[in-house]
Tab-separated table of C-alpha atoms in Angstrom:
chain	number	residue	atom	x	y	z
Q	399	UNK	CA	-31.051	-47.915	35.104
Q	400	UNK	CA	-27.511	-46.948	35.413
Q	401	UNK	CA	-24.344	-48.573	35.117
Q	402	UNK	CA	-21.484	-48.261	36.907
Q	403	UNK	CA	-17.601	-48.048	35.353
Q	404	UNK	CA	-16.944	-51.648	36.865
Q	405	UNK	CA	-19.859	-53.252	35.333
Q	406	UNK	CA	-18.643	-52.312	31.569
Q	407	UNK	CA	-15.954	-51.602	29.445
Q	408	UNK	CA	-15.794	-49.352	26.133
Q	409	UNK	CA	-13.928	-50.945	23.819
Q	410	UNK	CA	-11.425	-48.546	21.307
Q	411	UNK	CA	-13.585	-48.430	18.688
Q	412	UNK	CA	-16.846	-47.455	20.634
Q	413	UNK	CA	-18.266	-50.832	21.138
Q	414	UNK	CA	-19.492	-51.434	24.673
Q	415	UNK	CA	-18.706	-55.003	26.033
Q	416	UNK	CA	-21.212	-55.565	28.761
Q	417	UNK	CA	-20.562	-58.147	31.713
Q	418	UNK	CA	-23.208	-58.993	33.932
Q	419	UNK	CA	-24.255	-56.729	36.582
Q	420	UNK	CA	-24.103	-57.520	40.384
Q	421	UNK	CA	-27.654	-58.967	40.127
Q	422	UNK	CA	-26.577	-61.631	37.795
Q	423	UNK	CA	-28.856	-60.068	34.658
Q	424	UNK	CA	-27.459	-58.516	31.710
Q	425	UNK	CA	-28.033	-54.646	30.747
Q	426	UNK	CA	-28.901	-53.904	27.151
Q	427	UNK	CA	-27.453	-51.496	25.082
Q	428	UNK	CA	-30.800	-49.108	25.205
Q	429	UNK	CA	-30.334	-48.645	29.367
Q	430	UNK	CA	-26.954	-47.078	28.569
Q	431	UNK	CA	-26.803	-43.535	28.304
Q	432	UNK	CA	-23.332	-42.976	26.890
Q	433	UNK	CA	-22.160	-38.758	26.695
Q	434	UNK	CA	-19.781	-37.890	23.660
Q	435	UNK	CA	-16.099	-38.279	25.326
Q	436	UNK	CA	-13.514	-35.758	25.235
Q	437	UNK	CA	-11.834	-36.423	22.313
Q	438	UNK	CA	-14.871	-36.672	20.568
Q	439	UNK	CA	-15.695	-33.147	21.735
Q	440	UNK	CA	-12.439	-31.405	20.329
Q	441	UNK	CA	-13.046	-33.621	16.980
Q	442	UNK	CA	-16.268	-31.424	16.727
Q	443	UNK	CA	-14.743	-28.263	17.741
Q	444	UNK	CA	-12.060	-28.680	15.348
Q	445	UNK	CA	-14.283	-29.352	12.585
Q	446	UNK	CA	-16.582	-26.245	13.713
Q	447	UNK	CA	-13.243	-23.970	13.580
Q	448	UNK	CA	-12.084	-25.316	9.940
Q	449	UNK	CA	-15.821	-24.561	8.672
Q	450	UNK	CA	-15.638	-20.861	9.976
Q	451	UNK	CA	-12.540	-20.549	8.068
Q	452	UNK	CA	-14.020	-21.434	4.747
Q	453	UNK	CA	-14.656	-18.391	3.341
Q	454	UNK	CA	-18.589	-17.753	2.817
Q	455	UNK	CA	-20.087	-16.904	-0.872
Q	456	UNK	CA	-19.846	-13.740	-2.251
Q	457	UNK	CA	-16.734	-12.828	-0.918
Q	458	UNK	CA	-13.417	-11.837	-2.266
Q	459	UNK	CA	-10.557	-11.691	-0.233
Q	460	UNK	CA	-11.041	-9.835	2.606
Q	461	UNK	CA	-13.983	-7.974	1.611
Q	462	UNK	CA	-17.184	-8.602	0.987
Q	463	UNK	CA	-18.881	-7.640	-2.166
Q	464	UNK	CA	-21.600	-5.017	-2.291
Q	465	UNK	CA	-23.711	-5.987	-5.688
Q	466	UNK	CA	-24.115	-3.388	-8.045
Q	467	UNK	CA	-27.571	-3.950	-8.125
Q	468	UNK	CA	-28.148	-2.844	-4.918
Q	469	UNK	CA	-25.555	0.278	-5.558
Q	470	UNK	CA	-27.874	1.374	-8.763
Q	471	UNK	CA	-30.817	0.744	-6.851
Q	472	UNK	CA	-29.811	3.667	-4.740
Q	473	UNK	CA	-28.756	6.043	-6.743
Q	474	UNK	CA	-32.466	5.549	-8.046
Q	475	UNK	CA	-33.860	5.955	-5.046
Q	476	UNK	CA	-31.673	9.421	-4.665
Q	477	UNK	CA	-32.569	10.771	-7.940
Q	478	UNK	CA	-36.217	10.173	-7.371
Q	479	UNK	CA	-36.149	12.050	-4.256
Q	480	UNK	CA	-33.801	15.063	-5.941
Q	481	UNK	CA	-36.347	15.721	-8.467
Q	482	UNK	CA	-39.088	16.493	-5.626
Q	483	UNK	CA	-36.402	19.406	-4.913
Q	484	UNK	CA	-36.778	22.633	-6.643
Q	485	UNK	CA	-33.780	24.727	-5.920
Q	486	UNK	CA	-30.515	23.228	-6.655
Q	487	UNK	CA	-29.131	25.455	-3.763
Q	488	UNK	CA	-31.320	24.593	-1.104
Q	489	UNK	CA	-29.217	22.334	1.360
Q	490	UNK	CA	-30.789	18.604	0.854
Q	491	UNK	CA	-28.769	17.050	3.451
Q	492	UNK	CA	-27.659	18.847	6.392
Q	493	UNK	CA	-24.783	17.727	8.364
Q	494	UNK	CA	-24.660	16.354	11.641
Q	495	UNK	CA	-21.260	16.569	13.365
Q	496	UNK	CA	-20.337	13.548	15.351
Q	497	UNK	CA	-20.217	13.594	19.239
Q	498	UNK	CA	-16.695	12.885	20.629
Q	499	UNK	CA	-15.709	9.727	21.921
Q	500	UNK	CA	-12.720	10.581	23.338
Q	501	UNK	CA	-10.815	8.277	21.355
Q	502	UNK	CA	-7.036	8.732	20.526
Q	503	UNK	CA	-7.955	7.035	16.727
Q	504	UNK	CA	-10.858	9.167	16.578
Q	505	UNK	CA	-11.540	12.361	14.397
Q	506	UNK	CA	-13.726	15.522	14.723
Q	507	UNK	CA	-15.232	14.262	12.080
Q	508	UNK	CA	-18.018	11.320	11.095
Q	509	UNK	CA	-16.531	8.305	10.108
Q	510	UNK	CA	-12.495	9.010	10.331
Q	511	UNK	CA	-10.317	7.594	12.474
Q	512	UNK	CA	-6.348	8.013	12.179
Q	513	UNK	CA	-4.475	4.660	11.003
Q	514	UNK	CA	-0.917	5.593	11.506
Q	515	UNK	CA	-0.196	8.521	9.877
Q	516	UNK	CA	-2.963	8.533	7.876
Q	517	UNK	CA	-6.558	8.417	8.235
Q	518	UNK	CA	-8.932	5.898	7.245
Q	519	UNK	CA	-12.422	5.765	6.360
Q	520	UNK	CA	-15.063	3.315	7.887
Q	521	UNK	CA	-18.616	3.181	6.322
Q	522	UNK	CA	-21.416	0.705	6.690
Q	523	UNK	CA	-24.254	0.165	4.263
Q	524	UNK	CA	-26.111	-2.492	2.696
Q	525	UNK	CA	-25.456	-4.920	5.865
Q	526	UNK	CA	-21.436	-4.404	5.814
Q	527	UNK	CA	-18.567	-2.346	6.920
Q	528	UNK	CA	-16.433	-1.322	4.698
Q	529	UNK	CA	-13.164	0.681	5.335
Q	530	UNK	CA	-10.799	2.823	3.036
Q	531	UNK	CA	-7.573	3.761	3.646
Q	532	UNK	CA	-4.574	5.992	3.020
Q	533	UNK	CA	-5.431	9.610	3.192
Q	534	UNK	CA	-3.452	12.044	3.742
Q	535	UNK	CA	-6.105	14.671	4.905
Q	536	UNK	CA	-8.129	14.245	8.045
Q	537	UNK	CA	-10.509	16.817	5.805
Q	538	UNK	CA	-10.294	14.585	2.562
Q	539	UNK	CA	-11.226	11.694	4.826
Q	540	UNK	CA	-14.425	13.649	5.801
Q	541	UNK	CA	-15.349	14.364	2.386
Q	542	UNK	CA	-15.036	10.209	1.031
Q	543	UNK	CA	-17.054	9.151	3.974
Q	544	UNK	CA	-19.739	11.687	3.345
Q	545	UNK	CA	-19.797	10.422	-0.298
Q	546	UNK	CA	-19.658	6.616	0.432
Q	547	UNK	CA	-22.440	7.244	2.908
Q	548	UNK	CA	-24.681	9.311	0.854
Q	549	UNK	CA	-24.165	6.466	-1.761
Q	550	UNK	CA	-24.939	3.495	0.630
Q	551	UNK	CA	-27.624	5.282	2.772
Q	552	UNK	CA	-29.369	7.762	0.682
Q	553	UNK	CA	-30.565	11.053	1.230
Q	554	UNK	CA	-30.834	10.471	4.584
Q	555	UNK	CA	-27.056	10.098	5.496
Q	556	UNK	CA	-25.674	11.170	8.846
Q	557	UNK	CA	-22.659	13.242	6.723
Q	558	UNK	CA	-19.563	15.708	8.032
Q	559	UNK	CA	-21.105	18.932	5.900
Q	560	UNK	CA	-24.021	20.034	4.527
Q	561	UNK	CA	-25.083	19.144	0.350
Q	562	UNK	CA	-27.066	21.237	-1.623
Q	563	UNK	CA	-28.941	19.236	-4.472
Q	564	UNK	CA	-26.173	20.053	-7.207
Q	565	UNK	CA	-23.746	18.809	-5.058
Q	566	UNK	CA	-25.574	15.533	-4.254
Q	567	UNK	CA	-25.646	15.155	-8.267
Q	568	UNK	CA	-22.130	15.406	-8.948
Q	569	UNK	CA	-21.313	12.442	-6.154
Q	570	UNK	CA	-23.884	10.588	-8.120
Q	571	UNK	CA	-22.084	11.151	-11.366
Q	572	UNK	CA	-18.402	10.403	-9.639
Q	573	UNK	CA	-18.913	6.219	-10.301
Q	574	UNK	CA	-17.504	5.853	-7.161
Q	575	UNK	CA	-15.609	2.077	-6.097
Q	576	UNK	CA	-17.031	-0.157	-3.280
Q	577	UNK	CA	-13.968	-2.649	-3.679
């Protein structure tokens, strides 16, 4: 059954005051079907938008923590595989240069885009991005990424140049930062 605007009224507070319909019978509350009203609507998105503000667990700042766990855990993982390698100058991880975008931020290289003046350094691993900023040297740049991503992803990194197993050792010994 439906009701029509002239046969109730909504009080302020939400209560409906029902008068008799045309037919001389009243309508009970359960025949009303009564949508959520516009300010009710913006109540919820406003509430929705103050939730997504509040920052989630685990994070400081701006940036979310990587657990150190998860850091050690990989550099397990890497010296596991290194010791299946018997000469330290055979290349490990071969590099695979990054196809061009066209971008005007962009780089040559994996990774690098220019931020300003300088060039920054975006690398994802373990489920987040993480970017690091300030370099002076578009070549520099190259060389964090490739060590942030061997770090994150392991032996088999998408990197800027090639790493023999030495090489790959003395990243691992370098105690790098992932704040």
């Amino acid at each position: 059954m439906e009701l029509n605007r002239e046969n109730s009224q909504i009080g302020s507070e939400g209560d409906s005051i029902l008068e008799p319909a045309l037919t001389g019978s009243f309508i009970s509350i359960r025949d009303i079907k009564i949508s959520p009203s516009a300010c009710q609507i913006k109540k919820n998105m406003i509430s929705l938008k103050k939730d997504l503000k509040e920052k989630p667990k685990g994070k400081v700042g701006n940036k979310a923590k990587i657990p150190q766990k998860l850091i050690e855990n990989r550099r397990r993982e890497i010296l596991s595989s290194l010791k299946k390698v018997t000469d330290p100058s055979k290349e490990v991880i071969k590099a695979v240069p990054r196809i061009s975008t066209g971008s005007k931020r962009g780089s040559s290289f994996r990774g690098v885009s220019v931020n300003g003046k300088k060039w920054q350094v975006m690398v994802m691993g373990f489920g987040k991005k993480r970017y690091y900023g300030g370099i002076k040297d578009q070549n520099e740049a190259a060389q964090l990424y490739d060590k942030y991503a061997i770090l994150t992803q392991g032996i088999g990194a998408k990197t800027n140049f090639g790493y023999t197993k030495d090489q790959i050792l003395s990243i691992l010994r370098e105690n790098l930062k992932f704040e």
